[in-house]
């Protein structure tokens, strides 16, 4: 996995040179609110000098900085390990967001996780690259602090092509062709909320607002989909889902497709809200994903319980 050995200085060179390893800078979407039906308005809050729109932008910028900091920490750990001649950073060292470490104490030290770590290390030493690069493996958790979590979107395993996977379900870095499933997600957003179709597929802006973009398997061998399934990742991500169910309330779970819907067994439906639809892939989007209106429903649910909605416009 040669791409993970690059230094942070090399990472911030112009994007044209980064097909296999996107720059942390490219992970940040430009702030924009243009959904016709956006529930975030720009009217002044009578109790404060800042408008609700300004406050939402401050929050997005604040947690974007948190995500960038966590990404930088992970990248520095990878670079240090390579400089010391180590093949791979242990998985437990790449989950750096304190709020998740607090609610998942010792999870990555459990016997299954040790076996998983050994498997991923062996794969990293193999002839085929694995995705995403190691500093992106826990990007979903490192970008969405536990206390900020409002919505969960479940995916399966990472994209298995060069430069695609960035540790956020359905998301790809800017400059990478938008996959068909994400194209269909954007189409539904346009129909549902009037959002304009973005020119990129980077969903970090959702993540920093509290949308956990969690794949149930967090690594994959190129170019084989599901090649790291049933190696232990499902036990870890099940623990994440179960922890959310137990320790939070009012979270909206968007379960698209049969694989995601199987995880409903881990969720307390009395405390949380589950919205189900077909998977947005080209094969199934017309069987119930299009027209599901999950994005407007999510915001209606959040506002109904006194939680600020998501600005879905990228």
PDB file of C-alpha atoms in Angstrom:
ATOM      1  CA  UNK A   1       0.000   0.000   0.000  1.00  0.00           C
ATOM      2  CA  UNK A   2       2.544   2.480  -1.166  1.00  0.00           C
ATOM      3  CA  UNK A   3       0.171   5.410  -1.277  1.00  0.00           C
ATOM      4  CA  UNK A   4      -0.100   5.541   2.498  1.00  0.00           C
ATOM      5  CA  UNK A   5       3.598   6.320   2.879  1.00  0.00           C
ATOM      6  CA  UNK A   6       3.338   9.832   1.478  1.00  0.00           C
ATOM      7  CA  UNK A   7       4.063  12.727   3.757  1.00  0.00           C
ATOM      8  CA  UNK A   8       1.557  15.424   4.637  1.00  0.00           C
ATOM      9  CA  UNK A   9       3.609  17.893   2.548  1.00  0.00           C
ATOM     10  CA  UNK A  10       3.210  15.659  -0.501  1.00  0.00           C
ATOM     11  CA  UNK A  11      -0.503  15.304   0.180  1.00  0.00           C
ATOM     12  CA  UNK A  12      -1.228  18.982  -0.258  1.00  0.00           C
ATOM     13  CA  UNK A  13       0.298  19.270  -3.747  1.00  0.00           C
ATOM     14  CA  UNK A  14      -2.085  20.029  -6.631  1.00  0.00           C
ATOM     15  CA  UNK A  15      -4.948  17.565  -7.031  1.00  0.00           C
ATOM     16  CA  UNK A  16      -3.923  16.452 -10.541  1.00  0.00           C
ATOM     17  CA  UNK A  17      -1.157  14.368  -9.027  1.00  0.00           C
ATOM     18  CA  UNK A  18      -3.346  12.686  -6.433  1.00  0.00           C
ATOM     19  CA  UNK A  19      -5.493  10.137  -8.269  1.00  0.00           C
ATOM     20  CA  UNK A  20      -4.587   7.404  -5.775  1.00  0.00           C
ATOM     21  CA  UNK A  21      -4.410   9.508  -2.638  1.00  0.00           C
ATOM     22  CA  UNK A  22      -6.642  12.586  -2.307  1.00  0.00           C
ATOM     23  CA  UNK A  23      -5.477  15.654  -0.449  1.00  0.00           C
ATOM     24  CA  UNK A  24      -7.109  16.383   2.904  1.00  0.00           C
ATOM     25  CA  UNK A  25      -7.913  19.812   1.426  1.00  0.00           C
ATOM     26  CA  UNK A  26     -10.086  18.219  -1.258  1.00  0.00           C
ATOM     27  CA  UNK A  27     -12.256  16.648   1.431  1.00  0.00           C
ATOM     28  CA  UNK A  28     -13.877  19.964   2.309  1.00  0.00           C
ATOM     29  CA  UNK A  29     -16.943  21.028   0.363  1.00  0.00           C
ATOM     30  CA  UNK A  30     -17.564  24.736  -0.099  1.00  0.00           C
ATOM     31  CA  UNK A  31     -20.358  26.058   2.151  1.00  0.00           C
ATOM     32  CA  UNK A  32     -23.534  26.526   0.130  1.00  0.00           C
ATOM     33  CA  UNK A  33     -27.210  26.560   0.937  1.00  0.00           C
ATOM     34  CA  UNK A  34     -29.323  26.475  -2.187  1.00  0.00           C
ATOM     35  CA  UNK A  35     -31.957  23.804  -1.564  1.00  0.00           C
ATOM     36  CA  UNK A  36     -35.257  25.389  -2.499  1.00  0.00           C
ATOM     37  CA  UNK A  37     -36.900  23.723   0.475  1.00  0.00           C
ATOM     38  CA  UNK A  38     -34.017  24.124   2.912  1.00  0.00           C
ATOM     39  CA  UNK A  39     -35.283  24.381   6.443  1.00  0.00           C
ATOM     40  CA  UNK A  40     -32.254  26.447   7.468  1.00  0.00           C
ATOM     41  CA  UNK A  41     -33.187  30.094   7.004  1.00  0.00           C
ATOM     42  CA  UNK A  42     -31.238  33.321   7.147  1.00  0.00           C
ATOM     43  CA  UNK A  43     -33.634  35.306   9.289  1.00  0.00           C
ATOM     44  CA  UNK A  44     -32.139  36.897  12.354  1.00  0.00           C
ATOM     45  CA  UNK A  45     -32.513  35.233  15.703  1.00  0.00           C
ATOM     46  CA  UNK A  46     -34.075  37.897  17.949  1.00  0.00           C
ATOM     47  CA  UNK A  47     -32.084  36.652  20.934  1.00  0.00           C
ATOM     48  CA  UNK A  48     -28.673  36.837  19.284  1.00  0.00           C
ATOM     49  CA  UNK A  49     -26.727  39.036  16.924  1.00  0.00           C
ATOM     50  CA  UNK A  50     -26.018  36.150  14.557  1.00  0.00           C
ATOM     51  CA  UNK A  51     -28.645  34.728  12.214  1.00  0.00           C
ATOM     52  CA  UNK A  52     -29.467  31.016  12.306  1.00  0.00           C
ATOM     53  CA  UNK A  53     -27.720  30.696   8.942  1.00  0.00           C
ATOM     54  CA  UNK A  54     -24.547  32.297  10.294  1.00  0.00           C
ATOM     55  CA  UNK A  55     -24.598  30.080  13.358  1.00  0.00           C
ATOM     56  CA  UNK A  56     -25.017  26.962  11.227  1.00  0.00           C
ATOM     57  CA  UNK A  57     -22.022  27.987   9.115  1.00  0.00           C
ATOM     58  CA  UNK A  58     -19.925  28.527  12.236  1.00  0.00           C
ATOM     59  CA  UNK A  59     -20.851  25.040  13.452  1.00  0.00           C
ATOM     60  CA  UNK A  60     -20.024  23.451  10.093  1.00  0.00           C
ATOM     61  CA  UNK A  61     -16.665  25.233   9.979  1.00  0.00           C
ATOM     62  CA  UNK A  62     -15.897  24.238  13.565  1.00  0.00           C
ATOM     63  CA  UNK A  63     -16.499  20.531  12.986  1.00  0.00           C
ATOM     64  CA  UNK A  64     -14.818  20.598   9.598  1.00  0.00           C
ATOM     65  CA  UNK A  65     -11.731  21.757  11.487  1.00  0.00           C
ATOM     66  CA  UNK A  66     -12.172  18.863  13.943  1.00  0.00           C
ATOM     67  CA  UNK A  67     -12.338  16.405  11.041  1.00  0.00           C
ATOM     68  CA  UNK A  68      -9.233  17.907   9.420  1.00  0.00           C
ATOM     69  CA  UNK A  69      -7.367  17.747  12.730  1.00  0.00           C
ATOM     70  CA  UNK A  70      -8.261  14.069  13.199  1.00  0.00           C
ATOM     71  CA  UNK A  71      -7.251  13.302   9.612  1.00  0.00           C
ATOM     72  CA  UNK A  72      -3.926  15.057  10.137  1.00  0.00           C
ATOM     73  CA  UNK A  73      -3.273  13.066  13.331  1.00  0.00           C
ATOM     74  CA  UNK A  74      -3.963   9.785  11.519  1.00  0.00           C
ATOM     75  CA  UNK A  75      -1.782  10.756   8.584  1.00  0.00           C
ATOM     76  CA  UNK A  76       1.082  11.684  10.901  1.00  0.00           C
ATOM     77  CA  UNK A  77       0.820   8.277  12.599  1.00  0.00           C
ATOM     78  CA  UNK A  78       0.969   6.518   9.243  1.00  0.00           C
ATOM     79  CA  UNK A  79       3.948   8.601   8.110  1.00  0.00           C
ATOM     80  CA  UNK A  80       5.796   7.965  11.377  1.00  0.00           C
ATOM     81  CA  UNK A  81       5.202   4.217  11.151  1.00  0.00           C
ATOM     82  CA  UNK A  82       6.539   4.134   7.591  1.00  0.00           C
ATOM     83  CA  UNK A  83       9.590   6.153   8.603  1.00  0.00           C
ATOM     84  CA  UNK A  84      10.269   3.588  11.318  1.00  0.00           C
ATOM     85  CA  UNK A  85      10.012   0.718   8.829  1.00  0.00           C
ATOM     86  CA  UNK A  86       6.653  -0.577  10.005  1.00  0.00           C
ATOM     87  CA  UNK A  87       4.271  -2.061   7.462  1.00  0.00           C
ATOM     88  CA  UNK A  88       1.046  -0.816   8.992  1.00  0.00           C
ATOM     89  CA  UNK A  89      -0.356   1.251  11.840  1.00  0.00           C
ATOM     90  CA  UNK A  90      -2.492  -0.764  14.231  1.00  0.00           C
ATOM     91  CA  UNK A  91      -6.188  -0.148  13.719  1.00  0.00           C
ATOM     92  CA  UNK A  92      -6.688   0.890  17.328  1.00  0.00           C
ATOM     93  CA  UNK A  93      -4.340   3.842  16.784  1.00  0.00           C
ATOM     94  CA  UNK A  94      -6.379   5.201  13.855  1.00  0.00           C
ATOM     95  CA  UNK A  95      -9.599   5.863  15.770  1.00  0.00           C
ATOM     96  CA  UNK A  96      -8.685   9.212  17.306  1.00  0.00           C
ATOM     97  CA  UNK A  97     -12.012  10.977  17.929  1.00  0.00           C
ATOM     98  CA  UNK A  98     -12.245  11.128  21.738  1.00  0.00           C
ATOM     99  CA  UNK A  99     -16.041  11.034  21.891  1.00  0.00           C
ATOM    100  CA  UNK A 100     -16.107   7.628  20.185  1.00  0.00           C
ATOM    101  CA  UNK A 101     -13.247   6.287  22.292  1.00  0.00           C
ATOM    102  CA  UNK A 102     -15.298   7.191  25.373  1.00  0.00           C
ATOM    103  CA  UNK A 103     -18.437   5.337  24.267  1.00  0.00           C
ATOM    104  CA  UNK A 104     -16.571   2.351  22.762  1.00  0.00           C
ATOM    105  CA  UNK A 105     -14.049   1.690  25.558  1.00  0.00           C
ATOM    106  CA  UNK A 106     -11.688  -1.154  24.713  1.00  0.00           C
ATOM    107  CA  UNK A 107     -13.656  -2.267  21.638  1.00  0.00           C
ATOM    108  CA  UNK A 108     -10.570  -2.429  19.439  1.00  0.00           C
ATOM    109  CA  UNK A 109      -8.675  -4.382  22.094  1.00  0.00           C
ATOM    110  CA  UNK A 110     -11.184  -7.250  22.119  1.00  0.00           C
ATOM    111  CA  UNK A 111     -10.037 -10.635  20.762  1.00  0.00           C
ATOM    112  CA  UNK A 112     -12.010 -10.343  17.507  1.00  0.00           C
ATOM    113  CA  UNK A 113     -10.510  -6.897  16.864  1.00  0.00           C
ATOM    114  CA  UNK A 114      -6.983  -8.189  17.414  1.00  0.00           C
ATOM    115  CA  UNK A 115      -7.624 -10.892  14.816  1.00  0.00           C
ATOM    116  CA  UNK A 116      -9.109  -8.292  12.462  1.00  0.00           C
ATOM    117  CA  UNK A 117      -6.076  -6.057  12.912  1.00  0.00           C
ATOM    118  CA  UNK A 118      -3.740  -8.948  12.062  1.00  0.00           C
ATOM    119  CA  UNK A 119      -5.785  -9.729   8.948  1.00  0.00           C
ATOM    120  CA  UNK A 120      -5.689  -6.128   7.716  1.00  0.00           C
ATOM    121  CA  UNK A 121      -1.931  -5.949   8.369  1.00  0.00           C
ATOM    122  CA  UNK A 122      -1.393  -9.108   6.287  1.00  0.00           C
ATOM    123  CA  UNK A 123      -3.517  -7.660   3.511  1.00  0.00           C
ATOM    124  CA  UNK A 124      -1.513  -4.421   3.591  1.00  0.00           C
ATOM    125  CA  UNK A 125       1.655  -6.409   2.980  1.00  0.00           C
ATOM    126  CA  UNK A 126       0.098  -8.251   0.035  1.00  0.00           C
ATOM    127  CA  UNK A 127       0.533  -7.555  -3.647  1.00  0.00           C
ATOM    128  CA  UNK A 128      -2.870  -5.901  -4.108  1.00  0.00           C
ATOM    129  CA  UNK A 129      -3.594  -2.504  -2.516  1.00  0.00           C
ATOM    130  CA  UNK A 130      -6.319  -2.179   0.077  1.00  0.00           C
ATOM    131  CA  UNK A 131      -8.698   0.740   0.336  1.00  0.00           C
ATOM    132  CA  UNK A 132      -9.182   3.241   1.780  1.00  0.00           C
ATOM    133  CA  UNK A 133      -5.673   4.445   2.734  1.00  0.00           C
ATOM    134  CA  UNK A 134      -5.155   3.735   6.445  1.00  0.00           C
ATOM    135  CA  UNK A 135      -5.675   7.287   7.683  1.00  0.00           C
ATOM    136  CA  UNK A 136      -9.182   7.165   6.162  1.00  0.00           C
ATOM    137  CA  UNK A 137     -10.255   3.834   7.698  1.00  0.00           C
ATOM    138  CA  UNK A 138     -12.174   5.424  10.599  1.00  0.00           C
ATOM    139  CA  UNK A 139     -12.985   8.651   8.756  1.00  0.00           C
ATOM    140  CA  UNK A 140     -16.721   8.278   9.430  1.00  0.00           C
ATOM    141  CA  UNK A 141     -16.212   8.171  13.207  1.00  0.00           C
ATOM    142  CA  UNK A 142     -13.370  10.690  13.174  1.00  0.00           C
ATOM    143  CA  UNK A 143     -15.521  13.185  11.226  1.00  0.00           C
ATOM    144  CA  UNK A 144     -18.796  12.831  13.156  1.00  0.00           C
ATOM    145  CA  UNK A 145     -18.320  13.181  16.922  1.00  0.00           C
ATOM    146  CA  UNK A 146     -20.672  11.017  18.952  1.00  0.00           C
ATOM    147  CA  UNK A 147     -22.397  13.898  20.722  1.00  0.00           C
ATOM    148  CA  UNK A 148     -23.099  15.557  17.353  1.00  0.00           C
ATOM    149  CA  UNK A 149     -24.698  12.474  15.791  1.00  0.00           C
ATOM    150  CA  UNK A 150     -28.220  12.984  14.393  1.00  0.00           C
ATOM    151  CA  UNK A 151     -28.515  10.673  11.392  1.00  0.00           C
ATOM    152  CA  UNK A 152     -26.971   7.354  10.344  1.00  0.00           C
ATOM    153  CA  UNK A 153     -26.669   6.283   6.701  1.00  0.00           C
ATOM    154  CA  UNK A 154     -25.404   2.717   6.346  1.00  0.00           C
ATOM    155  CA  UNK A 155     -23.367   1.465   3.403  1.00  0.00           C
ATOM    156  CA  UNK A 156     -21.713  -1.888   2.797  1.00  0.00           C
ATOM    157  CA  UNK A 157     -17.976  -1.888   2.057  1.00  0.00           C
ATOM    158  CA  UNK A 158     -15.677   0.779   0.578  1.00  0.00           C
ATOM    159  CA  UNK A 159     -15.343   1.461  -3.131  1.00  0.00           C
ATOM    160  CA  UNK A 160     -12.633  -0.843  -4.480  1.00  0.00           C
ATOM    161  CA  UNK A 161     -11.180   1.334  -7.256  1.00  0.00           C
ATOM    162  CA  UNK A 162      -8.102   3.586  -6.991  1.00  0.00           C
ATOM    163  CA  UNK A 163      -8.730   6.941  -5.326  1.00  0.00           C
ATOM    164  CA  UNK A 164     -12.426   6.333  -4.627  1.00  0.00           C
ATOM    165  CA  UNK A 165     -12.693   5.246  -0.987  1.00  0.00           C
ATOM    166  CA  UNK A 166     -12.403   7.945   1.674  1.00  0.00           C
ATOM    167  CA  UNK A 167     -13.944   6.210   4.681  1.00  0.00           C
ATOM    168  CA  UNK A 168     -17.417   7.765   4.316  1.00  0.00           C
ATOM    169  CA  UNK A 169     -20.225   5.595   2.960  1.00  0.00           C
ATOM    170  CA  UNK A 170     -21.243   6.519  -0.613  1.00  0.00           C
ATOM    171  CA  UNK A 171     -18.716   9.388  -0.689  1.00  0.00           C
ATOM    172  CA  UNK A 172     -15.782   9.955  -3.042  1.00  0.00           C
ATOM    173  CA  UNK A 173     -13.167  12.741  -2.979  1.00  0.00           C
ATOM    174  CA  UNK A 174     -13.545  15.761  -5.205  1.00  0.00           C
ATOM    175  CA  UNK A 175     -12.048  15.112  -8.638  1.00  0.00           C
ATOM    176  CA  UNK A 176     -13.228  11.470  -8.657  1.00  0.00           C
ATOM    177  CA  UNK A 177     -16.151  10.449 -10.884  1.00  0.00           C
ATOM    178  CA  UNK A 178     -19.402  10.275  -8.899  1.00  0.00           C
ATOM    179  CA  UNK A 179     -20.564   6.623  -8.649  1.00  0.00           C
ATOM    180  CA  UNK A 180     -24.014   5.657  -9.889  1.00  0.00           C
ATOM    181  CA  UNK A 181     -25.489   5.124  -6.411  1.00  0.00           C
ATOM    182  CA  UNK A 182     -24.468   8.599  -5.355  1.00  0.00           C
ATOM    183  CA  UNK A 183     -25.786  10.058  -8.613  1.00  0.00           C
ATOM    184  CA  UNK A 184     -29.161   8.535  -7.704  1.00  0.00           C
ATOM    185  CA  UNK A 185     -28.952   9.930  -4.168  1.00  0.00           C
ATOM    186  CA  UNK A 186     -28.427  13.401  -5.647  1.00  0.00           C
ATOM    187  CA  UNK A 187     -31.373  12.894  -8.014  1.00  0.00           C
ATOM    188  CA  UNK A 188     -33.641  12.003  -5.091  1.00  0.00           C
ATOM    189  CA  UNK A 189     -32.385  15.029  -3.168  1.00  0.00           C
ATOM    190  CA  UNK A 190     -33.245  17.241  -6.107  1.00  0.00           C
ATOM    191  CA  UNK A 191     -36.760  15.798  -6.324  1.00  0.00           C
ATOM    192  CA  UNK A 192     -37.278  15.838  -2.569  1.00  0.00           C
ATOM    193  CA  UNK A 193     -35.777  19.156  -1.488  1.00  0.00           C
ATOM    194  CA  UNK A 194     -34.913  20.966  -4.699  1.00  0.00           C
ATOM    195  CA  UNK A 195     -31.175  20.648  -4.089  1.00  0.00           C
ATOM    196  CA  UNK A 196     -28.977  21.352  -7.078  1.00  0.00           C
ATOM    197  CA  UNK A 197     -26.841  18.463  -8.359  1.00  0.00           C
ATOM    198  CA  UNK A 198     -23.272  19.038  -7.097  1.00  0.00           C
ATOM    199  CA  UNK A 199     -20.209  18.714  -9.311  1.00  0.00           C
ATOM    200  CA  UNK A 200     -18.490  16.316  -6.891  1.00  0.00           C
ATOM    201  CA  UNK A 201     -19.301  13.412  -4.578  1.00  0.00           C
ATOM    202  CA  UNK A 202     -17.583  14.500  -1.356  1.00  0.00           C
ATOM    203  CA  UNK A 203     -20.092  14.092   1.478  1.00  0.00           C
ATOM    204  CA  UNK A 204     -17.904  15.409   4.294  1.00  0.00           C
ATOM    205  CA  UNK A 205     -20.211  18.395   4.706  1.00  0.00           C
ATOM    206  CA  UNK A 206     -22.991  15.986   5.735  1.00  0.00           C
ATOM    207  CA  UNK A 207     -20.679  14.162   8.129  1.00  0.00           C
ATOM    208  CA  UNK A 208     -19.652  17.282  10.045  1.00  0.00           C
ATOM    209  CA  UNK A 209     -23.325  18.206  10.489  1.00  0.00           C
ATOM    210  CA  UNK A 210     -23.984  14.944  12.314  1.00  0.00           C
ATOM    211  CA  UNK A 211     -24.666  12.424   9.531  1.00  0.00           C
ATOM    212  CA  UNK A 212     -22.681   9.265  10.296  1.00  0.00           C
ATOM    213  CA  UNK A 213     -21.789   7.759   6.893  1.00  0.00           C
ATOM    214  CA  UNK A 214     -20.910   4.286   8.130  1.00  0.00           C
ATOM    215  CA  UNK A 215     -19.977   1.309   5.991  1.00  0.00           C
ATOM    216  CA  UNK A 216     -20.516  -2.014   7.758  1.00  0.00           C
ATOM    217  CA  UNK A 217     -17.088  -3.174   6.483  1.00  0.00           C
ATOM    218  CA  UNK A 218     -14.329  -0.555   6.587  1.00  0.00           C
ATOM    219  CA  UNK A 219     -11.636  -1.931   4.266  1.00  0.00           C
ATOM    220  CA  UNK A 220     -11.494  -3.809   0.937  1.00  0.00           C
ATOM    221  CA  UNK A 221      -8.880  -5.424  -1.308  1.00  0.00           C
ATOM    222  CA  UNK A 222      -8.577  -4.022  -4.820  1.00  0.00           C
ATOM    223  CA  UNK A 223     -10.470  -4.765  -7.014  1.00  0.00           C
ATOM    224  CA  UNK A 224     -12.658  -7.269  -5.147  1.00  0.00           C
ATOM    225  CA  UNK A 225     -15.897  -6.052  -3.570  1.00  0.00           C
ATOM    226  CA  UNK A 226     -16.662  -7.627  -0.177  1.00  0.00           C
ATOM    227  CA  UNK A 227     -13.169  -9.141   0.006  1.00  0.00           C
ATOM    228  CA  UNK A 228     -12.852  -8.030   3.651  1.00  0.00           C
ATOM    229  CA  UNK A 229     -16.373  -9.050   4.656  1.00  0.00           C
ATOM    230  CA  UNK A 230     -16.782 -11.538   7.505  1.00  0.00           C
ATOM    231  CA  UNK A 231     -13.302 -10.834   8.866  1.00  0.00           C
ATOM    232  CA  UNK A 232     -14.444  -8.963  11.977  1.00  0.00           C
ATOM    233  CA  UNK A 233     -15.495  -5.549  10.708  1.00  0.00           C
ATOM    234  CA  UNK A 234     -19.183  -6.389  11.060  1.00  0.00           C
ATOM    235  CA  UNK A 235     -18.670  -7.089  14.767  1.00  0.00           C
ATOM    236  CA  UNK A 236     -17.112  -3.669  15.203  1.00  0.00           C
ATOM    237  CA  UNK A 237     -19.715  -1.721  13.232  1.00  0.00           C
ATOM    238  CA  UNK A 238     -22.518  -3.671  14.927  1.00  0.00           C
ATOM    239  CA  UNK A 239     -21.033  -2.476  18.228  1.00  0.00           C
ATOM    240  CA  UNK A 240     -21.115   1.095  16.894  1.00  0.00           C
ATOM    241  CA  UNK A 241     -24.783   0.794  15.876  1.00  0.00           C
ATOM    242  CA  UNK A 242     -25.719  -0.882  19.160  1.00  0.00           C
ATOM    243  CA  UNK A 243     -23.924   1.830  21.135  1.00  0.00           C
ATOM    244  CA  UNK A 244     -25.788   4.560  19.268  1.00  0.00           C
ATOM    245  CA  UNK A 245     -29.061   2.789  19.961  1.00  0.00           C
ATOM    246  CA  UNK A 246     -28.322   2.404  23.658  1.00  0.00           C
ATOM    247  CA  UNK A 247     -26.652   5.712  24.483  1.00  0.00           C
ATOM    248  CA  UNK A 248     -28.544   8.177  22.291  1.00  0.00           C
ATOM    249  CA  UNK A 249     -32.164   8.890  21.416  1.00  0.00           C
ATOM    250  CA  UNK A 250     -33.946  10.444  18.473  1.00  0.00           C
ATOM    251  CA  UNK A 251     -31.398   9.357  15.858  1.00  0.00           C
ATOM    252  CA  UNK A 252     -32.736   8.867  12.324  1.00  0.00           C
ATOM    253  CA  UNK A 253     -31.435   5.700  10.652  1.00  0.00           C
ATOM    254  CA  UNK A 254     -31.638   5.588   6.841  1.00  0.00           C
ATOM    255  CA  UNK A 255     -31.512   1.927   5.853  1.00  0.00           C
ATOM    256  CA  UNK A 256     -31.286   1.485   2.088  1.00  0.00           C
ATOM    257  CA  UNK A 257     -31.355  -2.064   0.751  1.00  0.00           C
ATOM    258  CA  UNK A 258     -31.664  -5.453   2.408  1.00  0.00           C
ATOM    259  CA  UNK A 259     -28.143  -5.513   3.865  1.00  0.00           C
ATOM    260  CA  UNK A 260     -28.653  -2.231   5.718  1.00  0.00           C
ATOM    261  CA  UNK A 261     -32.171  -3.154   6.787  1.00  0.00           C
ATOM    262  CA  UNK A 262     -30.884  -6.280   8.500  1.00  0.00           C
ATOM    263  CA  UNK A 263     -29.210  -3.962  11.020  1.00  0.00           C
ATOM    264  CA  UNK A 264     -32.606  -2.804  12.299  1.00  0.00           C
ATOM    265  CA  UNK A 265     -32.368  -5.666  14.801  1.00  0.00           C
ATOM    266  CA  UNK A 266     -29.665  -3.655  16.604  1.00  0.00           C
ATOM    267  CA  UNK A 267     -31.776  -0.497  16.893  1.00  0.00           C
ATOM    268  CA  UNK A 268     -34.345   0.349  19.566  1.00  0.00           C
ATOM    269  CA  UNK A 269     -37.277   1.542  17.451  1.00  0.00           C
ATOM    270  CA  UNK A 270     -38.949   3.068  20.505  1.00  0.00           C
ATOM    271  CA  UNK A 271     -36.040   5.494  21.017  1.00  0.00           C
ATOM    272  CA  UNK A 272     -35.068   6.062  17.391  1.00  0.00           C
ATOM    273  CA  UNK A 273     -36.543   6.523  13.915  1.00  0.00           C
ATOM    274  CA  UNK A 274     -35.918   4.043  11.085  1.00  0.00           C
ATOM    275  CA  UNK A 275     -36.620   4.912   7.446  1.00  0.00           C
ATOM    276  CA  UNK A 276     -36.316   2.056   4.935  1.00  0.00           C
ATOM    277  CA  UNK A 277     -36.089   2.096   1.149  1.00  0.00           C
ATOM    278  CA  UNK A 278     -34.501   0.220  -1.737  1.00  0.00           C
ATOM    279  CA  UNK A 279     -30.776   0.667  -2.306  1.00  0.00           C
ATOM    280  CA  UNK A 280     -29.885   3.662  -4.527  1.00  0.00           C
ATOM    281  CA  UNK A 281     -27.832   1.527  -6.925  1.00  0.00           C
ATOM    282  CA  UNK A 282     -28.718   1.566 -10.608  1.00  0.00           C
ATOM    283  CA  UNK A 283     -30.211  -1.913 -10.255  1.00  0.00           C
ATOM    284  CA  UNK A 284     -32.679  -1.082  -7.506  1.00  0.00           C
ATOM    285  CA  UNK A 285     -33.210   2.688  -7.232  1.00  0.00           C
ATOM    286  CA  UNK A 286     -36.391   2.462  -9.319  1.00  0.00           C
ATOM    287  CA  UNK A 287     -37.802  -0.171  -6.952  1.00  0.00           C
ATOM    288  CA  UNK A 288     -38.461   2.239  -4.124  1.00  0.00           C
ATOM    289  CA  UNK A 289     -35.520   4.540  -3.532  1.00  0.00           C
ATOM    290  CA  UNK A 290     -36.714   7.206  -5.938  1.00  0.00           C
ATOM    291  CA  UNK A 291     -39.624   8.950  -4.286  1.00  0.00           C
ATOM    292  CA  UNK A 292     -38.802   7.788  -0.744  1.00  0.00           C
ATOM    293  CA  UNK A 293     -38.299  11.427   0.359  1.00  0.00           C
ATOM    294  CA  UNK A 294     -36.034  10.339   3.189  1.00  0.00           C
ATOM    295  CA  UNK A 295     -34.171  13.629   3.296  1.00  0.00           C
ATOM    296  CA  UNK A 296     -37.201  15.832   3.926  1.00  0.00           C
ATOM    297  CA  UNK A 297     -38.632  13.219   6.305  1.00  0.00           C
ATOM    298  CA  UNK A 298     -35.363  13.213   8.249  1.00  0.00           C
ATOM    299  CA  UNK A 299     -35.469  16.971   8.686  1.00  0.00           C
ATOM    300  CA  UNK A 300     -39.130  16.884   9.700  1.00  0.00           C
ATOM    301  CA  UNK A 301     -38.336  14.279  12.356  1.00  0.00           C
ATOM    302  CA  UNK A 302     -35.351  16.236  13.687  1.00  0.00           C
ATOM    303  CA  UNK A 303     -37.248  19.510  13.859  1.00  0.00           C
ATOM    304  CA  UNK A 304     -40.167  17.737  15.508  1.00  0.00           C
ATOM    305  CA  UNK A 305     -37.941  16.741  18.423  1.00  0.00           C
ATOM    306  CA  UNK A 306     -36.214  20.106  18.648  1.00  0.00           C
ATOM    307  CA  UNK A 307     -33.004  19.228  16.786  1.00  0.00           C
ATOM    308  CA  UNK A 308     -31.626  21.428  14.013  1.00  0.00           C
ATOM    309  CA  UNK A 309     -32.094  19.890  10.545  1.00  0.00           C
ATOM    310  CA  UNK A 310     -29.437  18.854   8.063  1.00  0.00           C
ATOM    311  CA  UNK A 311     -28.557  21.160   5.188  1.00  0.00           C
ATOM    312  CA  UNK A 312     -28.244  18.502   2.484  1.00  0.00           C
ATOM    313  CA  UNK A 313     -26.987  20.869  -0.214  1.00  0.00           C
ATOM    314  CA  UNK A 314     -23.316  20.322  -1.045  1.00  0.00           C
TER     315      UNK A 314
END
